[in-house]
Amino acid sequence: MALNEIDRDEAVPGTVRLVDVSGGSSDAHDNSQADIVPVPRPSADPNDPLNWSHARKLRTVNMAYLYILGTGIATSLQYSVLADITADTGISTADLVQGTGLMFLFFGWACLIWQPIALTYGRRGVYLVTMLLTVAMMEWTARSSSASEWMAHRILIGVIVSPIESLCEVTVFDLFFAHNRGTYMGLYVFTLFGSNFLAPLVAGWFNDAYGWRWTMHLGSIVCGVCFIIMFLFMEETIYFRTDEVASEQSSISDMKKEGTTTTTEVPESQIEYPNINAGWHKYTFFKALPGRPTNGDMLRMAYRPIIMIFRLPTVAWSGFLYGINLSWYNVLNGTASPVLTANPYNFSAALVGCVYAGPIIGAACASLWSGNAADWLALRLARRNNGIREPEHRLWVLLLAGVMSSAGLITWGVGAYYNVHWIGLVFGLGMLTFGVVTGGSIAVSYNVDCFKEIAGETTVSVMLIRNTIGFGISYGITPWWTTQGLQNCFITAAMISLACTFTFFIMIKYGKRIRRWSIPAYKQFMATTVVAQE
């Protein structure tokens, strides 16, 4: 490939030089892999989260995972106890499932509220405030007595807990580079879905011992403990890169190319921020930093993600892929309790919860496949491509995920129709979860890889699509399988899943052309963005 062709390719959003094949790059290289060029390039400021030690990064990202774990458990405890809630309150299973669908709908749309706040005043405050509010919401859930009340607190929980969908991704790309970001994104999606599968398992046994209301109190306790830990140990990762820092980086790069060691003195105050994580500052909720967006800018960030859906096709496709996979997750949760508590299985809530061990194992395997394996594959393909990494390189892992998801849907639905042994159903749920988690993780990673600089906003776009699709499926799953029957319903779902997931072949062939076509819209968004994620 000619040099001018490589330069032209690197002008396409998402196409980056990730591997220094020739060894001639003047950019800084990764400490652990000498031929890897870190993308994005960190600043010279030691307070830049990209410059933190590996241990500090792990501690910080684990606090974000703890948020996902706590809120994920609290909002998923009801799945294995639906029958008990219905028996005690008279709220129909359809109403309970539809309430959960509303919660997922607002998980997506309320990102338009919380994400601009997090991008303006900091991630830590949003994490802590919403975790504390979740404690109160779970206490209300424990006192539910009617369908309207159930719907009301599901909607409010959806609004409050919506950062679970989009903020952890921001934390991940605050801290990590392109060549290892997929691993931590995979762990995020595993924690997200894993917490949703762990909760019903625990809830089933807790319900049998103390009742479903105390099961909801358990969610409140979990969130309270998580809040205390996060308050003490979560650091703020918000960082605004100034023009002075960018100029300094450019000057250093130019001097290296010219072979000179002369440096230009730049006042430290111009290139470094005060350490906002030192002393008592680290315990404050929000940070009003110099260079932050104005409140007017923050309000504009609330509607830009909607526009991006229609201007950036790769963002729309990422949301579609994630939404389809969320749909099968909702199908699983909407049918597990009704199917397993009926004849011939007659499971108690505790045993229904145990069935979720299969999805937990499937999610763990998917985390490795969509994270470590996808990162390894992307690096391997980049080395074969003259060091150039394309976002589409990691999409190949969807080949196995699509097959596994469809096989899992058929095993679960057809198996339940023919009353197969429950072990077979557990295997089906495990395969389904492998596909669901892989699809979700790759969708998020691909979106970030395509337009890293505006990923804080495009991630919200993805979640709007994802959760709107998920809401539609949640609303319709109960009448779908009760009317069409388990066998026909899940065979149809399997074919839909396979067809939708395999649209990744289209993106592999045409994804780069689509990104090149999106350059005018991308430049327009970059020119008007107030928080560039780079």
XYZ file of C-alpha atoms in Angstrom, residues 148-476:
329
model
C -50.241 1.414 38.437
C -47.825 1.691 41.361
C -45.585 -0.950 39.784
C -45.527 0.950 36.491
C -44.741 4.234 38.270
C -41.683 3.060 40.160
C -40.423 1.079 37.156
C -40.463 4.301 35.120
C -38.682 6.256 37.867
C -36.083 3.532 38.313
C -35.524 3.629 34.561
C -34.885 7.372 34.715
C -32.624 7.167 37.772
C -30.542 4.134 36.798
C -30.078 5.073 33.123
C -26.322 5.794 33.602
C -25.947 2.013 33.781
C -26.369 2.065 29.998
C -23.957 4.758 28.862
C -21.699 6.152 31.583
C -19.460 3.151 32.212
C -18.468 3.190 28.532
C -17.326 6.800 28.997
C -15.264 5.778 32.017
C -13.655 2.964 30.019
C -12.512 5.222 27.211
C -11.450 7.882 29.737
C -8.938 5.347 31.052
C -7.870 2.959 28.291
C -6.392 2.984 24.796
C -7.872 1.540 21.612
C -5.742 -1.634 21.626
C -7.010 -2.828 25.036
C -10.331 -1.024 25.331
C -12.300 -4.031 24.070
C -11.233 -6.123 27.058
C -12.652 -3.634 29.542
C -15.737 -3.032 27.433
C -16.301 -6.789 27.440
C -15.990 -6.828 31.229
C -18.516 -3.986 31.411
C -21.086 -5.876 29.341
C -20.389 -9.060 31.332
C -20.976 -7.169 34.585
C -24.123 -5.594 33.153
C -25.698 -8.853 32.034
C -24.020 -10.963 34.723
C -25.568 -8.852 37.478
C -28.939 -9.244 35.779
C -28.522 -13.034 35.849
C -27.004 -13.228 39.338
C -29.897 -11.260 40.836
C -32.659 -13.785 39.980
C -30.490 -16.628 41.276
C -30.041 -14.941 44.655
C -33.603 -13.611 44.695
C -35.121 -17.053 44.281
C -33.591 -18.429 47.459
C -34.052 -15.190 49.373
C -37.711 -15.120 48.355
C -38.328 -18.650 49.617
C -36.825 -17.711 52.983
C -38.150 -14.174 53.525
C -40.711 -13.377 50.820
C -40.560 -11.211 47.714
C -40.875 -7.900 49.602
C -37.732 -8.540 51.624
C -36.074 -9.565 48.378
C -36.634 -6.008 47.172
C -35.269 -4.687 50.494
C -32.151 -6.726 49.719
C -31.709 -4.659 46.553
C -31.856 -1.500 48.641
C -29.203 -2.842 51.025
C -26.896 -3.837 48.155
C -27.117 -0.341 46.651
C -26.469 1.269 50.030
C -23.288 -0.754 50.557
C -22.116 0.002 47.003
C -22.714 3.720 47.563
C -20.462 3.765 50.642
C -17.642 1.920 48.849
C -17.890 4.170 45.790
C -17.996 7.337 47.886
C -14.719 6.363 49.534
C -12.782 4.942 46.586
C -14.183 6.191 43.252
C -12.014 8.798 41.523
C -13.166 11.377 39.000
C -12.032 10.684 35.415
C -13.339 13.838 33.719
C -10.519 15.615 31.890
C -10.629 18.526 29.462
C -7.675 18.770 27.102
C -6.746 22.399 26.422
C -5.374 23.913 23.242
C -2.092 24.532 25.071
C -1.667 20.816 25.752
C -2.509 19.939 22.157
C -0.007 22.521 20.904
C 2.675 21.180 23.193
C 2.092 17.633 21.938
C 2.247 18.813 18.337
C 5.483 20.717 18.957
C 7.147 17.746 20.614
C 6.080 15.488 17.747
C 7.431 17.954 15.167
C 10.756 18.237 16.977
C 11.138 14.462 17.070
C 10.540 14.297 13.333
C 13.214 16.968 12.788
C 15.682 15.092 14.975
C 16.237 17.936 17.447
C 16.191 17.635 21.222
C 15.464 21.299 21.913
C 12.351 21.817 24.026
C 10.201 24.862 24.448
C 9.478 25.960 27.983
C 5.755 26.029 28.617
C 4.470 27.314 31.963
C 3.246 24.372 34.010
C 0.003 26.143 34.851
C -0.866 26.224 31.170
C -0.489 22.505 30.527
C -1.580 20.897 33.802
C -4.826 20.845 35.726
C -4.880 20.784 39.513
C -5.225 17.287 40.900
C -8.979 17.026 41.483
C -8.546 13.639 43.156
C -6.245 14.847 45.945
C -7.195 15.607 49.555
C -10.798 16.452 50.322
C -11.478 17.304 46.669
C -11.789 13.614 45.850
C -14.858 13.280 48.101
C -16.901 15.967 46.361
C -19.680 14.784 44.082
C -19.325 17.132 41.102
C -16.386 19.139 39.729
C -16.717 22.613 38.139
C -13.480 22.546 36.143
C -12.026 25.251 33.892
C -12.832 24.607 30.249
C -16.047 22.753 30.989
C -19.090 23.218 28.729
C -21.557 25.952 29.610
C -25.028 25.039 30.829
C -26.304 25.991 27.379
C -23.834 23.555 25.828
C -25.011 20.915 28.276
C -28.604 21.371 27.129
C -27.537 21.029 23.485
C -25.904 17.710 24.326
C -29.362 16.474 25.324
C -30.695 16.434 21.754
C -27.568 15.933 19.621
C -27.584 12.111 20.118
C -31.014 11.936 18.463
C -29.700 13.771 15.389
C -26.626 11.529 15.260
C -28.817 8.463 14.778
C -29.930 9.804 11.394
C -26.582 11.297 10.291
C -24.162 8.501 11.243
C -25.246 5.073 9.876
C -22.653 3.073 11.838
C -24.106 4.478 15.057
C -27.606 3.443 13.986
C -26.376 -0.054 13.109
C -24.604 -0.425 16.469
C -27.834 0.489 18.241
C -29.787 -1.950 16.071
C -27.363 -4.797 16.834
C -27.427 -4.078 20.566
C -31.226 -3.688 20.547
C -31.795 -7.038 18.883
C -29.588 -8.741 21.460
C -31.326 -6.958 24.331
C -34.611 -8.258 22.929
C -33.590 -11.892 23.435
C -32.441 -11.066 26.957
C -35.935 -9.691 27.642
C -37.463 -12.787 26.050
C -35.439 -14.943 28.444
C -36.524 -12.994 31.517
C -40.141 -12.749 30.380
C -40.549 -16.499 29.897
C -38.260 -18.131 32.496
C -40.573 -17.860 35.498
C -43.887 -18.660 33.704
C -42.401 -21.693 31.905
C -40.485 -23.210 34.820
C -43.138 -22.702 37.507
C -45.762 -24.491 35.378
C -46.140 -28.210 34.623
C -44.133 -30.382 34.218
C -41.285 -28.511 35.942
C -43.170 -26.901 38.862
C -40.046 -25.062 40.039
C -40.094 -22.883 43.109
C -38.738 -19.348 42.853
C -35.434 -20.607 44.280
C -35.072 -23.249 41.584
C -36.019 -20.768 38.859
C -33.198 -18.601 40.147
C -30.749 -21.513 39.948
C -31.459 -21.841 36.231
C -29.717 -18.467 35.806
C -26.391 -20.188 36.549
C -26.341 -21.123 32.855
C -26.587 -17.513 31.665
C -23.899 -16.426 34.152
C -21.460 -18.975 32.694
C -22.455 -17.982 29.170
C -21.882 -14.310 29.981
C -18.428 -15.047 31.441
C -17.369 -16.934 28.305
C -18.758 -14.151 26.121
C -16.771 -11.556 28.055
C -13.537 -13.337 27.145
C -14.631 -13.859 23.540
C -15.831 -10.300 22.890
C -13.065 -8.684 24.937
C -9.698 -10.467 24.926
C -10.298 -12.491 21.761
C -11.666 -9.502 19.837
C -8.728 -7.305 20.920
C -6.275 -10.030 19.873
C -8.004 -10.431 16.512
C -8.072 -6.672 15.889
C -4.319 -6.429 16.578
C -3.566 -9.428 14.368
C -5.566 -8.019 11.465
C -3.992 -4.584 11.974
C -0.493 -6.087 11.677
C -1.550 -7.767 8.428
C -2.939 -4.420 7.225
C 0.317 -2.408 7.434
C -0.437 -1.489 11.041
C -3.806 0.102 10.224
C -6.708 -0.899 12.483
C -10.253 -0.726 11.146
C -13.228 -0.840 13.550
C -14.691 -3.650 11.429
C -11.797 -5.947 12.380
C -13.445 -6.931 15.655
C -16.820 -7.731 14.046
C -15.699 -11.216 13.001
C -16.352 -12.556 16.508
C -20.080 -12.094 15.793
C -19.958 -15.138 13.499
C -19.932 -17.531 16.452
C -22.200 -15.301 18.536
C -24.969 -15.284 15.926
C -24.997 -19.071 15.662
C -24.919 -19.553 19.442
C -27.757 -17.106 20.062
C -30.038 -18.765 17.507
C -29.186 -22.249 18.776
C -29.935 -21.122 22.326
C -33.338 -19.701 21.381
C -34.337 -22.946 19.651
C -33.036 -25.101 22.513
C -34.965 -23.050 25.086
C -38.261 -22.647 23.235
C -38.549 -25.986 21.459
C -37.078 -27.794 24.458
C -39.675 -26.305 26.807
C -42.445 -27.138 24.305
C -41.420 -30.819 24.333
C -40.776 -30.828 28.108
C -37.091 -31.771 27.828
C -35.029 -32.172 30.975
C -34.312 -28.853 32.656
C -30.558 -29.325 32.111
C -31.192 -28.933 28.388
C -32.981 -25.653 29.024
C -30.059 -24.383 31.101
C -27.682 -25.152 28.221
C -30.005 -23.291 25.878
C -30.032 -20.221 28.108
C -26.242 -20.343 28.397
C -25.814 -20.399 24.606
C -28.356 -17.612 24.193
C -26.565 -15.461 26.752
C -23.211 -16.012 25.041
C -24.647 -14.547 21.857
C -26.472 -11.720 23.630
C -23.452 -10.524 25.631
C -21.069 -10.808 22.681
C -23.442 -8.856 20.457
C -23.878 -6.109 23.038
C -20.169 -5.799 23.782
C -19.157 -5.662 20.118
C -21.880 -3.111 19.336
C -20.572 -0.752 22.027
C -16.904 -1.254 21.101
C -17.571 -0.773 17.381
C -19.470 2.440 18.039
C -16.617 3.841 20.143
C -13.988 2.757 17.605
C -15.788 4.496 14.734
C -16.183 7.944 16.288
C -14.087 8.036 19.453
C -14.045 11.848 19.671
C -17.840 12.083 20.026
C -18.371 8.681 21.640
C -19.847 10.214 24.795
C -22.811 11.315 22.677
C -22.987 8.466 20.151
C -23.128 5.991 23.035
C -26.382 7.656 24.091
C -27.619 7.315 20.502
C -26.904 3.588 20.626
C -28.766 3.224 23.918
C -31.804 5.105 22.603
C -32.160 2.592 19.774
C -31.262 -0.393 21.947
C -33.764 0.305 24.670
C -36.579 1.352 22.351
C -36.291 -1.999 20.551
C -36.038 -3.773 23.904
C -39.182 -2.037 25.133
C -41.125 -3.132 22.069
C -40.124 -6.767 22.545
C -40.851 -6.640 26.299
C -44.300 -5.261 25.562
C -45.077 -7.998 23.054
